[in-house]
Coordinates of C-alpha atoms in Angstrom, one line a residue:
X1432 CA -50.3 44.1 34.0
X1433 CA -50.2 39.9 32.8
X1434 CA -53.5 40.0 34.3
X1435 CA -54.7 43.2 31.9
X1436 CA -52.5 41.8 28.6
X1437 CA -54.1 38.1 28.8
X1438 CA -57.4 39.5 28.6
X1439 CA -56.4 41.9 25.7
X1440 CA -54.8 38.9 23.9
X1441 CA -58.0 36.5 24.4
X1442 CA -60.3 39.2 23.2
X1443 CA -58.1 39.3 20.2
X1444 CA -58.2 35.6 20.1
X1445 CA -62.0 35.6 20.2
X1446 CA -62.0 38.1 17.2
X1447 CA -59.2 36.4 14.8
X1448 CA -61.0 33.4 15.2
X1449 CA -63.7 34.3 13.1
X1450 CA -61.9 36.6 10.3
X1451 CA -58.4 34.2 10.2
X1452 CA -59.3 30.7 11.7
X1453 CA -55.8 29.5 10.3
X1454 CA -54.1 31.6 13.5
X1455 CA -54.1 29.5 16.3
X1456 CA -53.7 30.7 19.6
X1457 CA -52.1 29.6 22.9
X1458 CA -51.6 30.6 26.7
X1459 CA -48.1 29.1 28.6
X1460 CA -47.3 29.6 32.4
X1461 CA -43.8 29.1 32.1
X1462 CA -43.7 29.0 35.2
X1463 CA -44.3 25.1 35.2
X1464 CA -42.7 24.8 31.5
X1465 CA -39.2 25.1 32.1
X1466 CA -38.1 23.5 28.8
X1467 CA -40.2 25.9 26.9
X1468 CA -38.6 29.2 28.7
X1469 CA -35.1 28.1 28.3
X1470 CA -35.6 27.8 24.8
X1471 CA -37.5 30.7 23.7
X1472 CA -35.1 32.5 25.7
X1473 CA -38.3 33.9 27.7
X1474 CA -36.8 37.2 30.0
X1475 CA -39.8 38.9 31.2
X1476 CA -43.4 38.8 31.5
X1477 CA -45.5 38.5 29.4
X1478 CA -44.0 37.8 26.2
X1479 CA -45.8 37.4 23.0
X1480 CA -44.5 35.6 20.3
X1481 CA -45.5 35.0 16.8
X1482 CA -44.7 31.4 15.1
X1483 CA -44.9 31.2 11.2
X1484 CA -45.8 28.3 9.0
X1485 CA -45.5 25.7 11.9
X1486 CA -41.5 26.3 12.5
X1487 CA -40.4 26.5 15.8
X1488 CA -37.1 29.0 14.5
X1489 CA -36.9 32.5 15.1
X1490 CA -40.5 33.6 16.6
X1491 CA -41.2 36.9 15.6
X1492 CA -41.9 39.2 18.5
X1493 CA -45.2 41.1 19.6
X1494 CA -43.8 44.1 21.5
X1495 CA -45.5 47.1 22.7
X1496 CA -48.8 45.7 21.8
X1497 CA -51.3 46.1 24.8
X1498 CA -54.9 46.2 23.6
X1499 CA -57.1 43.4 21.0
X1500 CA -57.1 45.4 18.5
X1501 CA -53.4 46.3 17.9
X1502 CA -52.8 43.0 18.3
X1503 CA -55.4 42.3 15.5
X1504 CA -53.2 44.9 13.8
X1505 CA -50.5 43.5 14.5
X1506 CA -51.4 40.5 13.3
X1507 CA -52.9 41.1 10.1
X1508 CA -50.1 43.4 8.9
X1509 CA -48.0 39.8 9.7
X1510 CA -49.8 38.1 7.8
X1511 CA -51.3 40.5 4.9
X1512 CA -50.2 43.5 3.5
X1513 CA -49.0 46.2 6.6
X1514 CA -50.5 49.6 4.5
X1515 CA -53.2 50.8 2.6
X1516 CA -52.9 51.8 -1.4
X1517 CA -54.0 54.7 -2.0
X1518 CA -55.3 56.1 -5.1
X1519 CA -57.5 59.3 -4.7
X1520 CA -58.1 62.3 -2.4
X1521 CA -60.6 60.7 -0.8
X1522 CA -58.9 57.8 0.0
X1523 CA -56.6 59.5 1.8
X1524 CA -58.7 61.8 3.4
X1525 CA -61.1 58.7 5.3
X1526 CA -57.5 57.6 6.2
X1527 CA -56.6 60.5 7.7
X1528 CA -59.8 61.9 9.6
X1529 CA -60.7 58.1 10.6
X1530 CA -58.4 58.4 13.9
X1531 CA -56.7 60.4 15.8
X1532 CA -53.1 59.7 14.2
X1533 CA -52.4 58.3 10.9
X1534 CA -49.2 57.7 8.9
X1535 CA -48.7 58.5 4.6
X1536 CA -46.1 57.4 2.8
X1537 CA -45.7 59.8 -0.1
X1538 CA -43.7 58.1 -3.4
X1539 CA -42.3 58.3 -6.8
X1540 CA -42.8 54.5 -7.3
X1541 CA -44.2 51.7 -5.2
X1542 CA -41.0 49.8 -5.4
X1543 CA -38.1 50.7 -3.3
X1544 CA -36.3 50.5 -0.2
X1545 CA -37.9 53.3 0.9
X1546 CA -41.2 51.4 0.9
X1547 CA -39.9 48.2 2.1
X1548 CA -38.5 50.2 5.0
X1549 CA -42.3 52.5 5.5
X1550 CA -44.3 48.9 4.8
X1551 CA -41.8 47.0 7.2
X1552 CA -42.0 50.1 10.0
X1553 CA -46.1 50.0 9.8
X1554 CA -46.1 46.3 11.3
X1555 CA -44.2 47.6 14.2
X1556 CA -46.7 50.2 15.0
X1557 CA -50.1 49.3 14.7
X1558 CA -52.0 51.6 16.9
X1559 CA -52.3 53.8 13.9
X1560 CA -53.2 53.2 9.9
X1561 CA -50.4 53.3 6.9
X1562 CA -51.2 54.5 4.1
X1563 CA -49.0 54.5 0.7
X1564 CA -49.5 56.5 -2.2
X1565 CA -47.5 57.4 -5.6
X1566 CA -50.1 59.6 -7.2
X1567 CA -49.3 62.8 -8.3
X1568 CA -52.7 64.0 -8.0
X1569 CA -52.5 63.3 -4.0
X1570 CA -48.8 64.3 -3.5
X1571 CA -49.5 67.7 -5.2
X1572 CA -53.1 68.0 -2.9
X1573 CA -51.0 68.2 0.2
X1574 CA -48.0 69.8 -1.4
X1575 CA -45.8 67.1 0.1
X1576 CA -42.1 66.0 -2.0
X1577 CA -41.8 62.6 -2.9
X1578 CA -40.1 59.9 -1.1
X1579 CA -41.5 61.2 2.2
X1580 CA -43.0 60.1 5.6
X1581 CA -46.0 61.8 7.2
X1582 CA -48.2 62.0 10.3
X1583 CA -51.5 63.5 10.6
X1584 CA -52.7 64.4 14.1
X1585 CA -56.4 65.0 14.4
X1586 CA -56.5 65.7 10.6
X1587 CA -53.4 68.0 10.4
X1588 CA -49.6 67.2 9.6
X1589 CA -47.4 67.5 12.1
X1590 CA -44.4 65.4 10.9
X1591 CA -42.4 65.3 7.9
X1592 CA -39.4 63.0 7.0
X1593 CA -37.5 62.8 4.0
X1594 CA -36.8 59.0 3.5
X1595 CA -33.4 59.1 1.6
X1596 CA -33.5 55.9 -0.3
X1597 CA -34.2 53.7 2.3
X1598 CA -31.4 54.7 4.3
X1599 CA -33.4 55.6 7.4
X1600 CA -33.1 52.4 10.0
X1601 CA -37.0 51.1 10.5
X1602 CA -36.6 51.2 13.9
X1603 CA -36.0 54.8 13.8
X1604 CA -38.8 55.5 11.9
X1605 CA -40.9 53.6 14.8
X1606 CA -39.1 55.6 17.5
X1607 CA -40.1 59.0 15.5
X1608 CA -43.6 57.4 15.1
X1609 CA -44.1 56.1 18.3
X1610 CA -43.7 59.0 20.1
X1611 CA -46.6 60.4 18.7
X1612 CA -48.8 57.9 20.6
X1613 CA -48.0 60.1 23.4
X1614 CA -48.8 63.2 24.6
X1615 CA -45.9 65.8 23.9
X1616 CA -44.3 66.0 28.0
X1617 CA -45.4 62.8 29.4
X1618 CA -46.5 63.3 33.3
X1619 CA -44.7 60.3 35.4
X1620 CA -46.5 57.9 37.4
X1621 CA -46.7 54.2 37.8
X1622 CA -48.4 53.5 35.4
X1623 CA -47.4 55.2 32.9
X1624 CA -43.9 54.3 32.9
X1625 CA -44.2 51.1 31.4
X1626 CA -45.8 52.9 28.0
X1627 CA -43.0 54.7 28.9
X1628 CA -40.7 52.2 28.3
X1629 CA -41.9 50.5 25.0
X1630 CA -41.5 53.7 22.7
X1631 CA -37.9 52.7 21.4
X1632 CA -36.7 56.4 22.4
X1633 CA -33.0 55.6 24.2
X1634 CA -33.2 59.3 25.7
X1635 CA -35.1 60.2 27.9
X1636 CA -35.0 64.5 29.4
X1637 CA -37.3 64.7 33.3
X1638 CA -38.2 68.1 34.6
X1639 CA -38.5 67.3 38.7
X1640 CA -40.8 70.2 39.6
X1641 CA -43.7 70.4 42.0
X1642 CA -46.9 70.8 40.2
X1643 CA -48.7 72.9 42.9
X1644 CA -45.9 76.0 42.5
X1645 CA -46.3 79.5 41.7
X1646 CA -43.8 79.0 38.7
X1647 CA -44.8 75.9 37.7
X1648 CA -47.2 77.0 34.5
X1649 CA -44.4 79.1 33.0
X1650 CA -42.0 76.0 33.7
X1651 CA -43.9 73.8 32.2
X1652 CA -44.7 76.1 28.8
X1653 CA -40.9 76.4 28.3
X1654 CA -40.4 72.5 28.7
X1655 CA -43.4 72.2 26.0
X1656 CA -41.7 74.5 23.8
X1657 CA -38.8 72.6 23.8
X1658 CA -40.1 69.2 23.6
X1659 CA -42.0 70.5 20.1
X1660 CA -38.5 70.5 19.1
X1661 CA -36.9 68.1 20.0
X1662 CA -40.0 64.8 18.8
X1663 CA -38.4 61.9 18.2
X1664 CA -35.1 62.1 19.1
X1665 CA -35.8 62.8 22.7
X1666 CA -39.3 61.9 25.2
X1667 CA -40.0 65.0 27.6
X1668 CA -41.5 63.7 30.7
X1669 CA -42.3 65.4 33.7
X1670 CA -42.2 64.3 37.3
X1671 CA -44.3 66.0 40.1
X1672 CA -42.4 66.2 42.7
X1673 CA -45.4 67.1 45.3
X1674 CA -46.3 63.3 44.3
X1675 CA -45.1 61.2 47.2
X1676 CA -45.9 57.5 45.3
X1677 CA -42.7 59.1 42.4
X1678 CA -40.2 59.2 45.9
X1679 CA -38.5 55.9 44.1
X1680 CA -37.9 58.2 40.9
X1681 CA -36.2 60.8 43.4
X1682 CA -34.1 58.8 44.9
X1683 CA -32.8 57.2 41.7
X1684 CA -31.8 60.3 40.3
X1685 CA -30.6 61.8 44.1
X1686 CA -32.8 64.3 43.5
X1687 CA -33.6 66.4 47.2
X1688 CA -36.1 69.4 48.0
X1689 CA -33.7 71.8 47.6
X1690 CA -32.9 70.9 43.7
X1691 CA -36.0 71.8 42.1
X1692 CA -36.9 72.7 39.5
X1693 CA -34.6 70.2 38.0
X1694 CA -33.7 69.1 34.6
X1695 CA -31.8 65.3 34.0
X1696 CA -31.4 63.6 31.2
X1697 CA -30.9 59.5 31.6
X1698 CA -30.1 57.7 28.3
X1699 CA -31.8 54.2 28.5
X1700 CA -29.0 51.9 27.4
X1701 CA -25.6 53.2 29.2
X1702 CA -27.8 54.1 32.3
X1703 CA -25.7 57.4 32.2
X1704 CA -27.6 60.4 33.8
X1705 CA -26.9 63.8 32.3
X1706 CA -27.5 66.7 34.4
X1707 CA -28.9 70.6 33.0
X1708 CA -25.7 72.9 33.8
X1709 CA -27.8 76.3 34.0
X1710 CA -30.6 76.3 37.2
X1711 CA -33.3 78.3 34.5
X1712 CA -36.0 76.4 33.2
X1713 CA -36.2 78.3 29.9
X1714 CA -37.0 77.3 26.2
X1715 CA -33.1 78.8 25.2
X1716 CA -31.2 76.2 28.4
X1717 CA -33.4 73.1 27.9
X1718 CA -32.4 73.5 23.7
X1719 CA -28.6 73.7 24.6
X1720 CA -28.9 71.1 26.8
X1721 CA -30.4 68.5 24.8
X1722 CA -28.3 69.9 21.5
X1723 CA -24.9 69.5 23.5
X1724 CA -26.3 66.4 24.7
X1725 CA -27.7 64.6 21.1
X1726 CA -23.7 66.0 20.0
X1727 CA -22.2 64.2 22.5
X1728 CA -21.1 66.7 24.4
X1729 CA -22.6 67.3 28.0
X1730 CA -21.1 66.0 31.2

């Protein structure tokens, strides 16, 4: 909510006042400041913009940041280096073990397009630490090929992405990395819907099923297996049809009691909706549905 974000924003301002006194924080109520709302084209609330070197032109949007700690990291990465340079395995271990998630870039050299894209991505994902290295010893220790990005979760590598000469877009990498801030399958509720839309994945797959049914555990396991294979490409969401407060989302997808368990894909950009052709929620059927959708063949 706006109120919540406003408090986190104020907390970030308090902490940064000591550390970075050059950075000024301000709040504007645009219901009274129509000219400013128009000038900066403010559509949604709350919106946070970062102005650089006193210029009103092209401020940077700070999207999807909700916690004071992430605000602080976001600003520090905009005003200084966005990643930590790693020269030894001990340094790498310290970053990987410091929190739940960490991202390390393993490079041949520290000046190429891939490095640039990696550092830009780090600026947009303040929820986790980023490190990069070109040390042979460190790359050998983790058995990682050079020019790849590795996501570590709870100290273990969970995703490896080859960076081919900077061809990946920053958005593509941000998308993959941010999916790790959510659970493998995200249970839908009114509060989480905001967080789900912060992750820039445009393909959402939703499983509609009552969580208290006898077949739930088996279906859910199948759904999780499929989710692991499409992480970063699709966001897997679970909607409990036994929960009355989820009524609006059933209406949106036109799901009736007799339809469940049901699986749908939603493309956020086009708002197109797709129905899984098979009735049974098996790993095979889910994989086939996701793959045909990603190949542009789903109806």
